[in-house]
Short mmCIF file of C-alpha atoms in Angstrom, two decimals:
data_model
loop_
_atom_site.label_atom_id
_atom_site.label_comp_id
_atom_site.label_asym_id
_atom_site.label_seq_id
_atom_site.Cartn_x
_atom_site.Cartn_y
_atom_site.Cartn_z
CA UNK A 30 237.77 -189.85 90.10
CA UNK A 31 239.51 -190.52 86.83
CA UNK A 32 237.79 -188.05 83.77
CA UNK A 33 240.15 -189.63 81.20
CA UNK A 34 239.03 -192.08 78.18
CA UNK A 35 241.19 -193.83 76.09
CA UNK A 36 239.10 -193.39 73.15
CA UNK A 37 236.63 -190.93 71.22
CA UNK A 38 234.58 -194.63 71.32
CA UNK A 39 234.73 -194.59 75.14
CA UNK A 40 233.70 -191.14 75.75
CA UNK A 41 230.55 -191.64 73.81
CA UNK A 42 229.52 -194.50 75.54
CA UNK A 43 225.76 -193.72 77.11
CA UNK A 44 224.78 -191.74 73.97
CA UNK A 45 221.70 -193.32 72.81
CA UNK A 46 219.07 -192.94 70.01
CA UNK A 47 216.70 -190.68 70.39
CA UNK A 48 218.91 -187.98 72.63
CA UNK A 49 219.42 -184.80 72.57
CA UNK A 50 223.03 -183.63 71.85
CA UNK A 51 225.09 -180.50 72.19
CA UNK A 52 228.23 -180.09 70.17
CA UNK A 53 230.41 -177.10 70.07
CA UNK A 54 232.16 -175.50 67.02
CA UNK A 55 231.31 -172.61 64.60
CA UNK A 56 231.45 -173.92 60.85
CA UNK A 57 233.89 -176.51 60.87
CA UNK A 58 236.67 -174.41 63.30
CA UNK A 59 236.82 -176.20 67.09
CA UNK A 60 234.31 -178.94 66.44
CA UNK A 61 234.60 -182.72 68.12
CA UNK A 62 235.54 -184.19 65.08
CA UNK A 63 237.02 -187.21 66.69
CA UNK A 64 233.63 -187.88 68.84
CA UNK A 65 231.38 -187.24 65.68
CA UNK A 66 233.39 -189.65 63.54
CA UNK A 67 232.93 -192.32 66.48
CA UNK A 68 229.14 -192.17 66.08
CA UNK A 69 228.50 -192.57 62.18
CA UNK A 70 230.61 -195.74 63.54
CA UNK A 71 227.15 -197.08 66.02
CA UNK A 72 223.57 -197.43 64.98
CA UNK A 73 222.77 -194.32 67.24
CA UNK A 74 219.92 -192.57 65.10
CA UNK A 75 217.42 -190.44 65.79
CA UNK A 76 219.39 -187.82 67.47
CA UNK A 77 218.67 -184.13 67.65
CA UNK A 78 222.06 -181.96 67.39
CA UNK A 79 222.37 -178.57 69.13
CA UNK A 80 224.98 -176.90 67.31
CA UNK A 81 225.78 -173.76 65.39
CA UNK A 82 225.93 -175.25 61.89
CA UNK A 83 225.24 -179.07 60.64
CA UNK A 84 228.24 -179.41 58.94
CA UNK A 85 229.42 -179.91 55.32
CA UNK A 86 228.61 -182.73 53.20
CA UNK A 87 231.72 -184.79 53.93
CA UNK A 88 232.52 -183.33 57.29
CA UNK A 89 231.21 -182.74 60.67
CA UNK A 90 227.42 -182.75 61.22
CA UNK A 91 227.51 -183.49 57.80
CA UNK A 92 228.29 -187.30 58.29
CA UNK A 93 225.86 -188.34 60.86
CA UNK A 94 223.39 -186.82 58.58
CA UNK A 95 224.54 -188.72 55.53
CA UNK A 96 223.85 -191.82 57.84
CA UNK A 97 220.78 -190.58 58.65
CA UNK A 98 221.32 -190.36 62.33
CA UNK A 99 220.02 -187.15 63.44
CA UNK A 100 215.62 -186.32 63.07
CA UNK A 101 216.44 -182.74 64.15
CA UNK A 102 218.54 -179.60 64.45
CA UNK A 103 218.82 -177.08 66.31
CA UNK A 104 220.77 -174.13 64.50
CA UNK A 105 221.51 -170.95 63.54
CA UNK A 106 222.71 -171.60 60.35
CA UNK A 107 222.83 -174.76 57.85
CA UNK A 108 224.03 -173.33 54.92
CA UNK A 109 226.86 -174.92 52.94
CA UNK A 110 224.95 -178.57 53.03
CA UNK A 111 223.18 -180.56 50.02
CA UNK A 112 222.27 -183.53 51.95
CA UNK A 113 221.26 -181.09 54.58
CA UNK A 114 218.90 -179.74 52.07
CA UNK A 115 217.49 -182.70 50.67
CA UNK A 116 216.57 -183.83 53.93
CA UNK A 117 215.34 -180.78 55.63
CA UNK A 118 213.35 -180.20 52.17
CA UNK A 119 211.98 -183.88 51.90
CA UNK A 120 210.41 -183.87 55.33
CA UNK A 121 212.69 -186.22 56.54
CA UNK A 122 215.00 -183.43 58.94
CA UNK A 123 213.06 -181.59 61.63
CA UNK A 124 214.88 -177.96 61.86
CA UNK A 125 215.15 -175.35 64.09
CA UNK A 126 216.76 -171.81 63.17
CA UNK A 127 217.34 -169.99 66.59
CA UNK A 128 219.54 -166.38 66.44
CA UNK A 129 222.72 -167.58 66.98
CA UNK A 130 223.19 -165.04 70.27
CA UNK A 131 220.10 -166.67 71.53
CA UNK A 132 221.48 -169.60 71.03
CA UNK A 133 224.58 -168.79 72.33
CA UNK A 134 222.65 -167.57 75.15
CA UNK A 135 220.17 -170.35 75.78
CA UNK A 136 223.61 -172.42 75.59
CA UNK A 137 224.92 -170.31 78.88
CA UNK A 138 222.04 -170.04 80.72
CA UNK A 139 221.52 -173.97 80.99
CA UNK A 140 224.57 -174.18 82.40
CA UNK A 141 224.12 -171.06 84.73
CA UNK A 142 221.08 -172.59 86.28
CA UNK A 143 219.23 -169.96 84.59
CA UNK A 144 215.77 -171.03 83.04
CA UNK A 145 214.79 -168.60 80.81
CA UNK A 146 216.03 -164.97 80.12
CA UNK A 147 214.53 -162.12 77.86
CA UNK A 148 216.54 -160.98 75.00
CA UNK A 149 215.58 -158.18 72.06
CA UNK A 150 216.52 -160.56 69.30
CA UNK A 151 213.66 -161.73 67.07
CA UNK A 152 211.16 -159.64 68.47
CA UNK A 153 208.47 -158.76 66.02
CA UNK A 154 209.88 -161.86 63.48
CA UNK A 155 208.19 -165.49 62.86
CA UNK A 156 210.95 -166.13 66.02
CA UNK A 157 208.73 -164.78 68.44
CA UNK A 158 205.63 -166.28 67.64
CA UNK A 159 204.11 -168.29 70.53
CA UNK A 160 206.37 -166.87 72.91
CA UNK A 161 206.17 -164.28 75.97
CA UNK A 162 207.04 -160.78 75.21
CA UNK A 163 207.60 -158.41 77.84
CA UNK A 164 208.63 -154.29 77.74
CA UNK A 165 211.35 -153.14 79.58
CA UNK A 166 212.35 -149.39 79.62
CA UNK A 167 210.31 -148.71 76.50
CA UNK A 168 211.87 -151.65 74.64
CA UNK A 169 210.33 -155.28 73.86
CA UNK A 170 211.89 -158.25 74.89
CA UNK A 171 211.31 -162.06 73.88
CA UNK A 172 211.55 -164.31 76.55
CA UNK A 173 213.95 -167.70 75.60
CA UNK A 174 214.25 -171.06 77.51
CA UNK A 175 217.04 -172.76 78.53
CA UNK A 176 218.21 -176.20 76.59
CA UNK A 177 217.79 -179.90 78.70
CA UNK A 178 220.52 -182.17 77.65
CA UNK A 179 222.09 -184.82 78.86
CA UNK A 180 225.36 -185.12 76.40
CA UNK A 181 227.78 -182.06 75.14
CA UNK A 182 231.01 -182.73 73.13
CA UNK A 183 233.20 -180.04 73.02
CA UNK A 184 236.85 -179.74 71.18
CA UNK A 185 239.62 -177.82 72.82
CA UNK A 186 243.29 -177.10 72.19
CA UNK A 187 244.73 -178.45 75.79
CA UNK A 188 242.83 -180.05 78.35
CA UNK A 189 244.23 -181.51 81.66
CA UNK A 190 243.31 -184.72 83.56
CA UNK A 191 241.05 -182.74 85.59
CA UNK A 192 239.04 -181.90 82.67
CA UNK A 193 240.37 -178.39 82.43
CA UNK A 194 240.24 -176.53 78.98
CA UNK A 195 242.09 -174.41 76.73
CA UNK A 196 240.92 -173.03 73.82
CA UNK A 197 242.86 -172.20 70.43
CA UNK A 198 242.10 -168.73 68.60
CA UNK A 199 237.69 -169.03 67.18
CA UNK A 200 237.85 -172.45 67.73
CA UNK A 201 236.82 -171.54 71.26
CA UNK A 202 233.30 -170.27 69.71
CA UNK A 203 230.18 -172.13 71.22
CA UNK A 204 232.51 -174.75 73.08
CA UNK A 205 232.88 -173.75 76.54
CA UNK A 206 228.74 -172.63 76.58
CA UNK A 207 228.38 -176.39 75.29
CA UNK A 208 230.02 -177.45 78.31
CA UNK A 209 228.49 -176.03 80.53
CA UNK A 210 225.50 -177.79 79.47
CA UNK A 211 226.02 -180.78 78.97
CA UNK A 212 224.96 -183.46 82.24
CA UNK A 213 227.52 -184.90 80.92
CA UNK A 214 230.61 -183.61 78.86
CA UNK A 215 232.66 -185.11 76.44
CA UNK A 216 235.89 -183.01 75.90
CA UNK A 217 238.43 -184.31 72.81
CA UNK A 218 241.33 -182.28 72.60
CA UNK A 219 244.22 -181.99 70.90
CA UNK A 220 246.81 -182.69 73.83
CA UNK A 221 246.35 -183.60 77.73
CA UNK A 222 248.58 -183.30 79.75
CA UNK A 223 248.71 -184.13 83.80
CA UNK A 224 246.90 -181.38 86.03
CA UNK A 225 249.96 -179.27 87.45
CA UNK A 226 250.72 -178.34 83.70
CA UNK A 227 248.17 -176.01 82.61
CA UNK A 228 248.31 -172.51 84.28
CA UNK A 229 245.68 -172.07 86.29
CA UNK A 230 245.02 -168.23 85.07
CA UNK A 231 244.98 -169.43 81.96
CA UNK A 232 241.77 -171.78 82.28
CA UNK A 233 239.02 -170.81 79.85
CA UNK A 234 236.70 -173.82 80.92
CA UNK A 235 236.94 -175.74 84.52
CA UNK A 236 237.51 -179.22 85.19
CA UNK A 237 233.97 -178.53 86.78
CA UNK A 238 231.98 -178.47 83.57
CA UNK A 239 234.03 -181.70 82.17
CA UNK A 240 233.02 -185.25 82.77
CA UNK A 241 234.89 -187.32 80.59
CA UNK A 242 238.14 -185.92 78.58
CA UNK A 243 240.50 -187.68 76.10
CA UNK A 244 243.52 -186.97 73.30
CA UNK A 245 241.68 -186.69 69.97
CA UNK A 246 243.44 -189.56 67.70
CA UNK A 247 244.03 -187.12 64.74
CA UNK A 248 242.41 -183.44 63.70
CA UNK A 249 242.11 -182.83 59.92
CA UNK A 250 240.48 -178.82 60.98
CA UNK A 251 239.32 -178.37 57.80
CA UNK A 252 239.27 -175.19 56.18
CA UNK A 253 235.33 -174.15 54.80
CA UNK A 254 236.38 -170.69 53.40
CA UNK A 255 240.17 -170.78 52.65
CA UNK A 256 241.06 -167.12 52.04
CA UNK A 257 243.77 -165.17 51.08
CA UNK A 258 245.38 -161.82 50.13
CA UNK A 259 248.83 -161.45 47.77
CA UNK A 260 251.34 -161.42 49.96
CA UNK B 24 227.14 -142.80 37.82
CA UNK B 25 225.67 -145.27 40.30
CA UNK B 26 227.73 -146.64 43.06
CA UNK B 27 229.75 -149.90 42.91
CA UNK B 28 230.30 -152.38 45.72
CA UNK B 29 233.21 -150.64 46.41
CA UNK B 30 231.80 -146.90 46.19
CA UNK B 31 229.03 -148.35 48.35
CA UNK B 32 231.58 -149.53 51.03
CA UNK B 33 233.94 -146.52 50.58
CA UNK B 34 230.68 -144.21 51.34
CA UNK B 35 230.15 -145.91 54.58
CA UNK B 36 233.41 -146.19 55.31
CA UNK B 37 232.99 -142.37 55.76
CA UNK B 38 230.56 -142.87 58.98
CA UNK B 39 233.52 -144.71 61.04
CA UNK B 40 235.10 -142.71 63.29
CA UNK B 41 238.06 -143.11 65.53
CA UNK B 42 237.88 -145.66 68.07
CA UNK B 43 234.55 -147.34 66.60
CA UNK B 44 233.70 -151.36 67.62
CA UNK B 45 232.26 -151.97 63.97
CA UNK B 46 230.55 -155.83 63.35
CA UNK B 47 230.67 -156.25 59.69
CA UNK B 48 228.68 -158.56 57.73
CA UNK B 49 228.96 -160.69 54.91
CA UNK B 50 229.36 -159.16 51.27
CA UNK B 51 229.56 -155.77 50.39
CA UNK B 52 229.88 -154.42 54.17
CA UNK B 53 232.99 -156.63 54.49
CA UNK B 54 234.60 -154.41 51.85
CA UNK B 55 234.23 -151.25 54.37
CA UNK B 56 237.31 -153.00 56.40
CA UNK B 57 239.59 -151.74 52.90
CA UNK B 58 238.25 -147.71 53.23
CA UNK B 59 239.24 -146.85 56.94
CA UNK B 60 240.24 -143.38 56.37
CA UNK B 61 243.98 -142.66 57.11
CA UNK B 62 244.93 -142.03 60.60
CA UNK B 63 241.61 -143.59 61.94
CA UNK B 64 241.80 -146.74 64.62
CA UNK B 65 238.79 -149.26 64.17
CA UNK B 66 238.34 -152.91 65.51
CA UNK B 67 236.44 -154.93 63.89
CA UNK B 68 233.95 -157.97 65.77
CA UNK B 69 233.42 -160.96 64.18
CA UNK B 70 230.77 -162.76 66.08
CA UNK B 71 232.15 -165.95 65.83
CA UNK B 72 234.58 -164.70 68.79
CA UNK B 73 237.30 -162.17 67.71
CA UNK B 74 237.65 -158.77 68.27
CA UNK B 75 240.76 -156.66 65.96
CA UNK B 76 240.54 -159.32 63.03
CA UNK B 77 243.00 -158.19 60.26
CA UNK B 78 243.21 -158.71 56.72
CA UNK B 79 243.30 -162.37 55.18
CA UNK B 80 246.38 -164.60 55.27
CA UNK B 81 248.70 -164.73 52.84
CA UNK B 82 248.86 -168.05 51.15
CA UNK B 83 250.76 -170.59 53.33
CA UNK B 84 249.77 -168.88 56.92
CA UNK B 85 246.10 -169.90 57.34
CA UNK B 86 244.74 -171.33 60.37
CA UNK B 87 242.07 -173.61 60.39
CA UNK B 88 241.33 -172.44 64.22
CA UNK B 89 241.65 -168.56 62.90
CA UNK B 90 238.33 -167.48 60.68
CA UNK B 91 235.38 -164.40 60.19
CA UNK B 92 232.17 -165.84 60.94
CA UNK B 93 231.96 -165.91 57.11
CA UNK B 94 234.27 -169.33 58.12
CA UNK B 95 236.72 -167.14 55.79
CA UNK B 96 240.74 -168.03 57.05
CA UNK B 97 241.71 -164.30 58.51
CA UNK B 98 244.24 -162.64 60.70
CA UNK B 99 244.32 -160.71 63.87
CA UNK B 100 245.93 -157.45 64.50
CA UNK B 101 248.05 -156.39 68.13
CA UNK B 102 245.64 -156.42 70.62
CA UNK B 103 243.09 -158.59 69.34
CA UNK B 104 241.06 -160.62 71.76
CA UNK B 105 239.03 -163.85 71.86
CA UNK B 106 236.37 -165.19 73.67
CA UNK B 107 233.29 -167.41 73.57
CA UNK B 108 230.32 -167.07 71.33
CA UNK B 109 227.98 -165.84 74.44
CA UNK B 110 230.67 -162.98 75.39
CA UNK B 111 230.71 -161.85 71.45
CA UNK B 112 226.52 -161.68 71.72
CA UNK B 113 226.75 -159.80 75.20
CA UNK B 114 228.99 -156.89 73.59
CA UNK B 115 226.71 -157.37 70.67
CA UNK B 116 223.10 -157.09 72.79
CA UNK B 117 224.85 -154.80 75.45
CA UNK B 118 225.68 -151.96 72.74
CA UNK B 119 229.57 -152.73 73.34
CA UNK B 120 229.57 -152.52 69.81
CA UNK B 121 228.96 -149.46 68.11
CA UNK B 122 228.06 -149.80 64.46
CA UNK B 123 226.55 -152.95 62.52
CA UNK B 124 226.64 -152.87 58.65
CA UNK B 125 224.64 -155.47 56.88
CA UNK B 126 222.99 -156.33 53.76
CA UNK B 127 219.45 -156.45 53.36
CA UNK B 128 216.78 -158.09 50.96
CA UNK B 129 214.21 -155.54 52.25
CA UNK B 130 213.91 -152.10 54.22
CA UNK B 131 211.02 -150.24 55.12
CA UNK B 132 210.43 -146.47 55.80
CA UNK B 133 209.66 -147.34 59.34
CA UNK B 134 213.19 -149.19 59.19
CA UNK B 135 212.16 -152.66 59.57
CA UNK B 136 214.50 -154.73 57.57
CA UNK B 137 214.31 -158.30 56.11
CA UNK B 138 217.32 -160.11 55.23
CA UNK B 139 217.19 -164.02 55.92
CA UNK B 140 214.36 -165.72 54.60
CA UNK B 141 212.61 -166.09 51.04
CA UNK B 142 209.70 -168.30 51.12
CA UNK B 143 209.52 -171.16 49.01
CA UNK B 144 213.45 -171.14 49.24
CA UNK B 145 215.95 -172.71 50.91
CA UNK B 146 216.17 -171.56 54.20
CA UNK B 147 219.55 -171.21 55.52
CA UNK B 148 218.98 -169.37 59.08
CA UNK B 149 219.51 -166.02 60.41
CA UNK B 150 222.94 -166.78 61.89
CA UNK B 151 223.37 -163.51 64.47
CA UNK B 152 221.48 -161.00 62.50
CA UNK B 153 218.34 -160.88 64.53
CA UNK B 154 220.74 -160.15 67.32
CA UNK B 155 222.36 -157.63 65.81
CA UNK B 156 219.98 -155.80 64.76
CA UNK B 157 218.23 -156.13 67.46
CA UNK B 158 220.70 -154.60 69.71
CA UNK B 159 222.94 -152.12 67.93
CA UNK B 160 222.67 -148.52 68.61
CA UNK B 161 223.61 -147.34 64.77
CA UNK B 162 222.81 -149.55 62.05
CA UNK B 163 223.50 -149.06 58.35
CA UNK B 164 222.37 -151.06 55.39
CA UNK B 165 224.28 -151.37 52.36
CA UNK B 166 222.36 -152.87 49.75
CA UNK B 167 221.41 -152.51 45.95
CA UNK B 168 218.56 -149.96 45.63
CA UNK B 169 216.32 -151.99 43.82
CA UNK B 170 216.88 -156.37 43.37
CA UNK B 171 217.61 -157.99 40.22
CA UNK B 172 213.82 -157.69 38.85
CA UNK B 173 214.38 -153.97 38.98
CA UNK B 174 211.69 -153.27 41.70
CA UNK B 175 212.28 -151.49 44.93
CA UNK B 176 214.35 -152.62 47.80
CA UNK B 177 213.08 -149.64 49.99
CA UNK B 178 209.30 -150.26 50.24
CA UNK B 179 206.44 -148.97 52.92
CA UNK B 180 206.69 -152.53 54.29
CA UNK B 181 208.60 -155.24 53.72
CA UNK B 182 206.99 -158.43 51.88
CA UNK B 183 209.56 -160.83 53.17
CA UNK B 184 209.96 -162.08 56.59
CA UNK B 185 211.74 -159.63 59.37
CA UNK B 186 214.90 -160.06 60.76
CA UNK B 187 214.18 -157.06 62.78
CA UNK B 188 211.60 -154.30 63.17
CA UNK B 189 212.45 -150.15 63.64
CA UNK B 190 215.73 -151.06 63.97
CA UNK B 191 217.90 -149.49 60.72
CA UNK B 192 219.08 -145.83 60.48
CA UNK B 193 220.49 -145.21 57.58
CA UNK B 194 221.26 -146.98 53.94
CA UNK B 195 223.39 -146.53 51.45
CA UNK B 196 222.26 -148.15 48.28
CA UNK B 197 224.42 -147.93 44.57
CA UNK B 198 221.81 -144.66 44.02
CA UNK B 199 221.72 -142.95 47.33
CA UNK B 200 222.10 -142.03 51.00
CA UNK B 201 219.20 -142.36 52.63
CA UNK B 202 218.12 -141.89 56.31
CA UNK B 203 214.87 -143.65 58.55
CA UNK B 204 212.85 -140.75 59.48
CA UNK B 205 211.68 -141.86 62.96
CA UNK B 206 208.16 -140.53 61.87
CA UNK B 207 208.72 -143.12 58.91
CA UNK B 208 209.83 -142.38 55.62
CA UNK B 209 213.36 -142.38 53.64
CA UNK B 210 214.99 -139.17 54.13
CA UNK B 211 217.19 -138.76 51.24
CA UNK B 212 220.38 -137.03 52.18
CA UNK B 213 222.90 -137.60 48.87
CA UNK B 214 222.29 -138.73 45.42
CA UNK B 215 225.30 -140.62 43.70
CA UNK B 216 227.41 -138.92 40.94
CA UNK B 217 225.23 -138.61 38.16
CA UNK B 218 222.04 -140.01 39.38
CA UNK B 219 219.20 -137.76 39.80
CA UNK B 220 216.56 -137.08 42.35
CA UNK B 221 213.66 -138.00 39.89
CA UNK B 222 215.69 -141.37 39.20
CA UNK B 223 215.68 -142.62 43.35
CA UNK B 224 212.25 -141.27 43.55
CA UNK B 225 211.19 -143.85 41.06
CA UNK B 226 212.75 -146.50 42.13
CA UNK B 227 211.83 -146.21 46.07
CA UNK B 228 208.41 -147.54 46.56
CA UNK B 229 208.35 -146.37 50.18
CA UNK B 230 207.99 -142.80 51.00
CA UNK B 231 210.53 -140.61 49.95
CA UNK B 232 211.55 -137.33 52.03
CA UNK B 233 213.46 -134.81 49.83
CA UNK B 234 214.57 -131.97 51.46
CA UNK B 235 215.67 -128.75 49.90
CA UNK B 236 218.97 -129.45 49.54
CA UNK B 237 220.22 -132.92 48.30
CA UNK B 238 224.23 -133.23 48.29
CA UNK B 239 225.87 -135.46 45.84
CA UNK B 240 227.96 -138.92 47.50
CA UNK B 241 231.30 -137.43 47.65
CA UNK B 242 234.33 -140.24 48.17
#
């Protein structure tokens, strides 16, 4: 079975409005930039994005929201985002603010097989409410679902043609949970090589968890916070 | 004289100790990462998937694939690790990590804390606090003792919505070092230079334990 595309428009194709989407990436470090730039390129709308963070105004998330393309997210935190905030504010965004180890968590366990789990984050906050709570040796526990989704895009450093991933300092973040996840996965990264090439002990994600994998044409990795000290 | 942000940090820099996993959050408890005493070894978590993060670049050497999960640009130190955002929550959730300092909004003398939402505001999401605070054995808050309106930061209970409930042990505000007594109330253990007793006790709306002796904040 051949798992490589020739194109970030390839690997997308079967994406269609109204689906639910998981993309990796923390802030703008490791995400499917390639992927992302392909959709504000289709009329897909109506999507709803799992992902850390929704972008900045000009990049990422940020440009199939600009397009109007995605009713809802699913986040931990959408900071850094004016036409995030217009929407989200106007009514016209659907938002969902889940801890971000949760949703790490809830990430991992739909790929484990694993339908729900208990965790001690948000217990006794608005992120309980309407969900089971259970004590376990004297301490309370929420109990958090696994996601359903048929697409994840992920962004890696090296992939193989088997679909096997490498991942490049904190760009490795949410991205090999979002594969997992995915029915089907999307992986762009920034060179593929032939299987044989990558050593094996160095695998972070396996060719298992990858449906579909392809070079990315071009990475800007733009820096949100560019910091520095005096040298 | 009251504490600045770096008096604040400096004092809580003084709770480290050698060998600590320390998760530090955004504002003044990133400044604690400058006051590890001499001779000390600390790593520092960033949840975003790096453990032994070092201090920024210098201009020139920043990697977009390298950040804090402040998305700052940083460095790693020898040994540093990464991993995937679910392994950084387990060593988060499973106590792996032994000290959390974060800012708060809000802190009650039962030590609930509030720190992520105003209502009526823009709500930008919790990002891993709940978790954090949640989970972590020892947490300490570093915060201004009252907000800009003058009024209290450390109340009987907290107006805005949690982020987490019993969870914080100590705080060190710009005026004092305080402690959650677990039979609720602030347990006030050091005044800063110059501030007096009479001064926190009027601006802590929650109850205030004084014992007999109250030290002064020594850096």
């Amino acid at each position: 079975m051949n798992k490589v595309v020739n194109s970030a428009e390839e690997a997308i194709k079967g994406i269609e409005s109204g689906m639910t989407l998981m993309l990796g990436g923390f802030g703008l470090c490791g995400i499917p930039e390639n992927c992302i730039e392909a959709l504000t390129k289709t009329d897909i709308s109506g999507l709803t994005c799992i992902s850390n963070n929704a972008g900045v105004d000009d990049f990422g998330l940020g440009l199939l929201l600009q397009k109007k393309q995605i009713k809802k997210m699913i986040s931990s935190y959408v900071g850094e985002n004016k036409e995030f905030e217009r929407q989200m504010l106007s009514g016209e965004l659907d938002v969902e603010l889940i801890p971000q180890g949760t949703l790490a968590e809830r990430c991992r366990a739909t790929g484990a097989g694993i339908p729900a789990f208990f965790t001690p984050a948000g217990y006794g906050t608005e992120v309980a409410e309407g969900k089971e709570t259970r004590e376990f040796n004297g301490k309370m526990y929420v109990m958090e679902h696994a996601f359903d989704a048929p697409f994840a895009i992920v962004k890696a450093w090296k992939g193989d043609t088997e679909g096997n991933l490498i991942f490049k300092a904190t760009a490795r973040n949410f991205n090999p949970l979002m594969a997992m996840a995915g029915k089907i996965t999307i992986a762009e990264v920034e060179e593929l090589v032939p299987a044989g090439e990558l050593d094996p002990n160095a695998i972070h994600t396996p060719g298992i968890f990858v449906q579909r994998i392809f070079q990315g044409e071009k990475f800007e990795k733009r820096i949100e916070q560019r910091t520095t000290r005096q040298a | 004289m009251a504490l600045d942000k770096n008096g604040i940090a400096k004092r809580i820099a003084k709770e480290l100790k050698d060998g600590y996993y320390v998760n530090l959050g955004i504002g003044i408890p990133t400044l604690v990462a400058n006051h590890v005493p001499e001779g000390m070894t600390v790593e520092f978590q960033s949840e975003n998937g790096v453990l032994g993060m070092g201090p920024f670049p210098v201009e020139g050497e920043e990697d977009a694939d390298l950040i804090n999960a402040g998305k700052q640009t940083i460095t790693v130190k020898d040994g540093a690790s990464f991993f995937d955002s679910a392994m950084s929550f387990a060593m988060i959730r499973g106590q792996h990590v032994q000290l959390t300092v974060l800012g708060a909004m809000e802190v009650s003398e039962n030590g609930d804390i509030a720190n992520w939402k105003i209502p009526g505001k823009m709500v930008k999401g919790m990002g891993g606090a709940m978790d954090l605070v949640a989970s972590a054995e020892n947490i300490i808050v570093a915060m201004t003792h009252t907000n800009k309106a003058g009024e209290s930061k450390l109340l009987k209970s907290c107006s805005l919505p949690l982020t987490g409930v019993g969870c914080v042990k100590k705080i060190v505000t710009d005026l004092a070092v305080l402690e959650v007594s677990p039979d609720g109330g602030f347990i006030l253990l050091e005044v800063a230079p110059g501030v007096t007793v009479e001064e926190v006790k009027s601006k802590t709306e929650g109850k205030l334990i004084v014992p007999d002796n109250v030290s002064e904040v020594a850096l």
